[in-house]
CSV table of C-alpha atoms in Angstrom, one decimal:
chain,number,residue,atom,x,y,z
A,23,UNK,CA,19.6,27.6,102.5
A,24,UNK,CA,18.4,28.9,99.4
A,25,UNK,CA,19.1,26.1,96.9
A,26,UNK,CA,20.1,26.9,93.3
A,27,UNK,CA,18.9,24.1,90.5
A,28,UNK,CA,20.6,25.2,87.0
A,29,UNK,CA,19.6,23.4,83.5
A,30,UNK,CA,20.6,21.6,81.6
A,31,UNK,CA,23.4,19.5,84.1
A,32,UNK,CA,25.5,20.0,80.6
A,33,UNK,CA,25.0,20.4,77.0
A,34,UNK,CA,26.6,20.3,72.9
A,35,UNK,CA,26.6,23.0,71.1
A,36,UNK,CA,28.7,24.4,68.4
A,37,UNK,CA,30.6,27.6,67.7
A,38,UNK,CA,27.9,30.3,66.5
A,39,UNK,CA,24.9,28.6,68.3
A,40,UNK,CA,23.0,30.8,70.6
A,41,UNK,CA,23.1,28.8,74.2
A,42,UNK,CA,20.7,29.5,77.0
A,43,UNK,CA,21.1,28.6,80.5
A,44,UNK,CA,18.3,28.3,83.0
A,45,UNK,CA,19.0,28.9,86.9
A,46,UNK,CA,15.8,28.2,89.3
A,47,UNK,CA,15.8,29.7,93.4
A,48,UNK,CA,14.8,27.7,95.8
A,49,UNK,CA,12.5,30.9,97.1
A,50,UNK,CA,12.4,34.2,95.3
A,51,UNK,CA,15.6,36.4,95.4
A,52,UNK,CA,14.9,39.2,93.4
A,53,UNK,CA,17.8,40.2,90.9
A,54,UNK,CA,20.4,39.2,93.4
A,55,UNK,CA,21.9,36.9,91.1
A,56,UNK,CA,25.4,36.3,89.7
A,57,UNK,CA,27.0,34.4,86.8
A,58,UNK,CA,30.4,32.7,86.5
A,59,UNK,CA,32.3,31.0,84.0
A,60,UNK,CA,35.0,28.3,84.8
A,61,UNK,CA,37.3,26.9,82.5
A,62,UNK,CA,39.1,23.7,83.7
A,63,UNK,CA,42.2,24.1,86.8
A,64,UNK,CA,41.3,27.7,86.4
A,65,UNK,CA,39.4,29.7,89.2
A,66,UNK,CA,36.0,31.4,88.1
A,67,UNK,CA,35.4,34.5,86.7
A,68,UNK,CA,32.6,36.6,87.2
A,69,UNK,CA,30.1,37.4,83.9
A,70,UNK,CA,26.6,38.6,85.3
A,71,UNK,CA,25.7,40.7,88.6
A,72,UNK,CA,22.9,41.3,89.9
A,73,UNK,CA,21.0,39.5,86.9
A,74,UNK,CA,21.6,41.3,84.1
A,75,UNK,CA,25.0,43.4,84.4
A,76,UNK,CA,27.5,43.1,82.3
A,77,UNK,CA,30.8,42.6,84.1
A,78,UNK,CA,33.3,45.5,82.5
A,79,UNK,CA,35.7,43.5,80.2
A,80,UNK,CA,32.7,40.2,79.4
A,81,UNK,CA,32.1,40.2,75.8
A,82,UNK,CA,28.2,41.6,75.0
A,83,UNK,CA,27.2,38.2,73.8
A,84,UNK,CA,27.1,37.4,77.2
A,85,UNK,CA,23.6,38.6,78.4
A,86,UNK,CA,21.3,37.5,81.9
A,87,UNK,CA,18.1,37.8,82.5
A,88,UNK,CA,15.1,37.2,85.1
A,89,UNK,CA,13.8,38.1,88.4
A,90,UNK,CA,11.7,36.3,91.4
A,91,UNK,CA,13.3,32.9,91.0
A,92,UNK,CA,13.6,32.2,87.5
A,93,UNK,CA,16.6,33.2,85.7
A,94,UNK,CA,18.7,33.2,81.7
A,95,UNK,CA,22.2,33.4,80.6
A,96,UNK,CA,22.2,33.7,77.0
A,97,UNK,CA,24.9,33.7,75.0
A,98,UNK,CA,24.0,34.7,71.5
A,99,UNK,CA,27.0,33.5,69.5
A,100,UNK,CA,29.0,30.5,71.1
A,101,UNK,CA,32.5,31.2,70.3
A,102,UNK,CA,35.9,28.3,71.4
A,103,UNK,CA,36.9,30.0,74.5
A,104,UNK,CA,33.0,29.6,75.8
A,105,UNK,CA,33.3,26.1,76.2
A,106,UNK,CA,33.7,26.0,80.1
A,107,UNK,CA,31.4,25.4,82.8
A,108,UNK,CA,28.7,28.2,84.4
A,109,UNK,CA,27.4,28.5,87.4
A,110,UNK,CA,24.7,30.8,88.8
A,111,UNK,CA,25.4,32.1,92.7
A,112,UNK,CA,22.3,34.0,94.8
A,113,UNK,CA,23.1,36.9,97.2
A,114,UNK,CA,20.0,37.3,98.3
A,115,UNK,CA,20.6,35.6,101.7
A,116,UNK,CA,23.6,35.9,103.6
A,117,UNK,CA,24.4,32.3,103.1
A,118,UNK,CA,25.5,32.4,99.6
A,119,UNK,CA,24.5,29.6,97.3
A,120,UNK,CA,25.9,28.2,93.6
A,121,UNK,CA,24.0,26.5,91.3
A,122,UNK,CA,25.4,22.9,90.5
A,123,UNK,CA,27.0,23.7,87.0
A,124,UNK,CA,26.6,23.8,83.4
A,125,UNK,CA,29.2,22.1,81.3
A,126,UNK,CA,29.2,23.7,78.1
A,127,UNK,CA,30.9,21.2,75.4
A,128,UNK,CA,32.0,21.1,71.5
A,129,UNK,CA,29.3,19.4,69.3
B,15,UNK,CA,45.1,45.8,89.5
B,16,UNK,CA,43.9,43.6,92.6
B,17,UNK,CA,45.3,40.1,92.9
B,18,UNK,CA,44.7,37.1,95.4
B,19,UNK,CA,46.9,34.8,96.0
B,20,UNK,CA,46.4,32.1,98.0
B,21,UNK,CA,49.0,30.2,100.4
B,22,UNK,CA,49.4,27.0,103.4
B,23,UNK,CA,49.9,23.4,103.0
B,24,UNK,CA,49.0,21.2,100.6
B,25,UNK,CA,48.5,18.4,102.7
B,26,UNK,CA,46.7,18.6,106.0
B,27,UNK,CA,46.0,14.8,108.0
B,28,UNK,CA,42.8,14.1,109.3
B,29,UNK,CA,41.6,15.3,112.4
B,30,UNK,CA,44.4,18.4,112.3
B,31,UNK,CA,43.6,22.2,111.4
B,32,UNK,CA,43.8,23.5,107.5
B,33,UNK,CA,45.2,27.0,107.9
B,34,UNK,CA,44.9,29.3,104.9
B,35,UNK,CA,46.3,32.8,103.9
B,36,UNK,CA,45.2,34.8,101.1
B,37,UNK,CA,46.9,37.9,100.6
B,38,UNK,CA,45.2,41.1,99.0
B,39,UNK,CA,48.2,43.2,96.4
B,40,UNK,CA,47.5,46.1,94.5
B,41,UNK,CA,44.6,47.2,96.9
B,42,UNK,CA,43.3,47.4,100.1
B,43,UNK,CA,41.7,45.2,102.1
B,44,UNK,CA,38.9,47.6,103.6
B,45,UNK,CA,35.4,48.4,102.4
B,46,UNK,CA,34.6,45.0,101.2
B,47,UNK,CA,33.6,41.5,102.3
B,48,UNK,CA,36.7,38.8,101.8
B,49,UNK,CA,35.3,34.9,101.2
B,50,UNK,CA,36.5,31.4,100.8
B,51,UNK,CA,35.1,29.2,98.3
B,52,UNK,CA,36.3,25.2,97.8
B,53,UNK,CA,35.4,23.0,95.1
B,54,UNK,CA,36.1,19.5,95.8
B,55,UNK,CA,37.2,16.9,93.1
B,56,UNK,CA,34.9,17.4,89.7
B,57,UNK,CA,32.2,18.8,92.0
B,58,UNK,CA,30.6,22.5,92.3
B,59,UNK,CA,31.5,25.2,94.1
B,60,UNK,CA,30.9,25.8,97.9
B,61,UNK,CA,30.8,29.1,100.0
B,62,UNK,CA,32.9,28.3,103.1
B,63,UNK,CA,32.2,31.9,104.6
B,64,UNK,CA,33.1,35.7,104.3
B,65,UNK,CA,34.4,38.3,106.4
B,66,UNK,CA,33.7,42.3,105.8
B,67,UNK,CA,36.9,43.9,106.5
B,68,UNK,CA,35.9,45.4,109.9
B,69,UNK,CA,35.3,41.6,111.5
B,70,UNK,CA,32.0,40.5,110.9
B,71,UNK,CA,31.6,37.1,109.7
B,72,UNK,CA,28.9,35.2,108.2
B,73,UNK,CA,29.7,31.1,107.3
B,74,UNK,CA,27.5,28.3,106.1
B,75,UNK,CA,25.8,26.3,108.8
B,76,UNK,CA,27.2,23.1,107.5
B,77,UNK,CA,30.7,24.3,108.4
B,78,UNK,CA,30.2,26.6,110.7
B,79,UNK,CA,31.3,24.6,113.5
B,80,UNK,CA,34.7,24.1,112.4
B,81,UNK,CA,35.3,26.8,110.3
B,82,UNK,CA,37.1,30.4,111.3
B,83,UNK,CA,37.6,33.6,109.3
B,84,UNK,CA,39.9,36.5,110.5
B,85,UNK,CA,41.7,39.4,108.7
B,86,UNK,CA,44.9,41.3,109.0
B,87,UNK,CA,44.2,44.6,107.8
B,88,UNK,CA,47.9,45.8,108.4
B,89,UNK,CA,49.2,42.8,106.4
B,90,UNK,CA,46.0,43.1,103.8
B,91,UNK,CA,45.5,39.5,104.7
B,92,UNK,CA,42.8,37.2,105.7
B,93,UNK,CA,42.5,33.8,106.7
B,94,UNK,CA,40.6,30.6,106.8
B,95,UNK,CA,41.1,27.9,109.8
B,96,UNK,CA,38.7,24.3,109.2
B,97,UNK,CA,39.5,22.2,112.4
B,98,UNK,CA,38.8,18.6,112.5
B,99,UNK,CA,39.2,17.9,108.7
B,100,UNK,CA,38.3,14.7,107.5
B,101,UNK,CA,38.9,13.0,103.0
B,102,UNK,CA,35.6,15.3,102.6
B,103,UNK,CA,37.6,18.8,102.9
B,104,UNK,CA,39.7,17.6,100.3
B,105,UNK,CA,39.4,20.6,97.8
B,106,UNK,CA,40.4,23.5,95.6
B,107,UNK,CA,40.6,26.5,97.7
B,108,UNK,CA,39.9,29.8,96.6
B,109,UNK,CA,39.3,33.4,98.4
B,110,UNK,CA,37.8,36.3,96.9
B,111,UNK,CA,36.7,39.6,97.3
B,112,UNK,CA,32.8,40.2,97.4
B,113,UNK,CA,32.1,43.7,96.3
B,114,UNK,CA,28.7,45.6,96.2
B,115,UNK,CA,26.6,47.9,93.8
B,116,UNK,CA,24.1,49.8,94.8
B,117,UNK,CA,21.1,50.0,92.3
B,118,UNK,CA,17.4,51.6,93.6
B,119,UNK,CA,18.3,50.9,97.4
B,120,UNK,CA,19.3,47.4,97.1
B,121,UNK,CA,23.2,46.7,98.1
B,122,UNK,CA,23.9,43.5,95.5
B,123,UNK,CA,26.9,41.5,96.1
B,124,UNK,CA,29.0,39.4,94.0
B,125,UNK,CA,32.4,38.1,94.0
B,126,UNK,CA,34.5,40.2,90.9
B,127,UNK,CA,38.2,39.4,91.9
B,128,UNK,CA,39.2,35.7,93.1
B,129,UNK,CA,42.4,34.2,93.6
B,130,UNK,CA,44.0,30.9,91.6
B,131,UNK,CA,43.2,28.4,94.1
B,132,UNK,CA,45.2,26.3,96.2
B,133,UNK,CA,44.6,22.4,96.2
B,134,UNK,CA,44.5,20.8,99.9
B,135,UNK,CA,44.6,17.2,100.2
B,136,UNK,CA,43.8,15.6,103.5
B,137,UNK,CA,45.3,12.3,103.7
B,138,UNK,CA,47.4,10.0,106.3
């Protein structure tokens, strides 16, 4: 398995802060790597593919970054409906792997 | 617009078979790989397995014992089966689709279109 560590495990921040997320691989994997947000009891929706791709629809404050095995989601303006929780997702191998979260919270 | 929707019972007993449906509306089901995904209570998210619309499955070792994919293409359905369930299956379902870009020769995957999610309790 290719094991995804993401940092911080959770973090405050308030509306207009610019929030960076950090997702380590296990082994390098490229730019096969894929963000999704979560709010709660809802399923998750996809932000970032293949590292830096803007899903159609995702606001541009959204933004990924990285290669090899060290990878960024920024997002440069926190706004209320970001609070939520991330997770990063490798498809590099065929057994695909999520990172184990990122609960953004209200400051 | 392409919607999942997941369907089967909520409550499964231990040792018994979950049996899952998600069914594909508002496209087809070919030319892409179908997955399941759980999440059990406050936890992460775990890939159960996929299926590319022809057959050809891939799951994750630590399930892959129990665990069984198929499709319906005439239905535009596919299915997950998890024999021998035990409290530790007890999850949020989902199924998505797992669609590819192509950039510079590399095929890059990721899962753009997932369904609500179905809660399955096992339980005596």
């Amino acid at each position: 398995d290719i094991q995804m560590t993401q940092s911080p495990s959770s973090l405050s921040a308030s509306v207009g802060d610019r929030v960076t997320i950090t997702c380590r691989a296990g082994q390098s994997i490229s730019t096969y790597l894929n963000w999704y947000q979560q709010k709660p009891g809802k399923a998750p929706k996809l932000l970032i593919y293949a590292a830096s791709n803007l899903q159609s629809g995702v606001p541009s404050r959204f933004s990924g970054s990285g290669s090899g095995t060290d990878f960024t989601l920024t997002i440069s303006s926190l706004q209320p409906e970001d609070f939520a929780s991330y997770y990063c997702q490798q498809s590099y191998s065929t057994l695909r792997t999520f990172g184990q979260g990122t609960k953004v919270e209200i400051k | 617009q392409v919607q999942l929707q997941e369907s089967g019972p909520g409550l499964v007993k231990p040792s018994e078979t979950l049996s899952l449906t998600c069914t594909v509306s508002g496209g087809s089901i070919s030319n892409y790989y179908w997955s399941w995904i759980r999440q059990s209570p406050g936890k992460g998210l775990e890939w159960i397995g996929h299926i590319y619309y022809r057959g050809s499955t891939n799951y994750n070792p630590s399930l892959k014992s129990r665990v069984t994919i198929s499709v319906d293409i005439s239905k535009n359905q596919f299915s997950l089966r998890l024999s021998s369930v035990t409290a530790a299956d007890t999850a949020v379902y989902y199924c998505a689709r797992e669609r590819y870009s192509n950039y510079g020769g590399g095929y890059y995957y990721y899962m753009d279109v997932w369904g609500k999610g179905t809660t399955v309790t096992v339980s005596s």
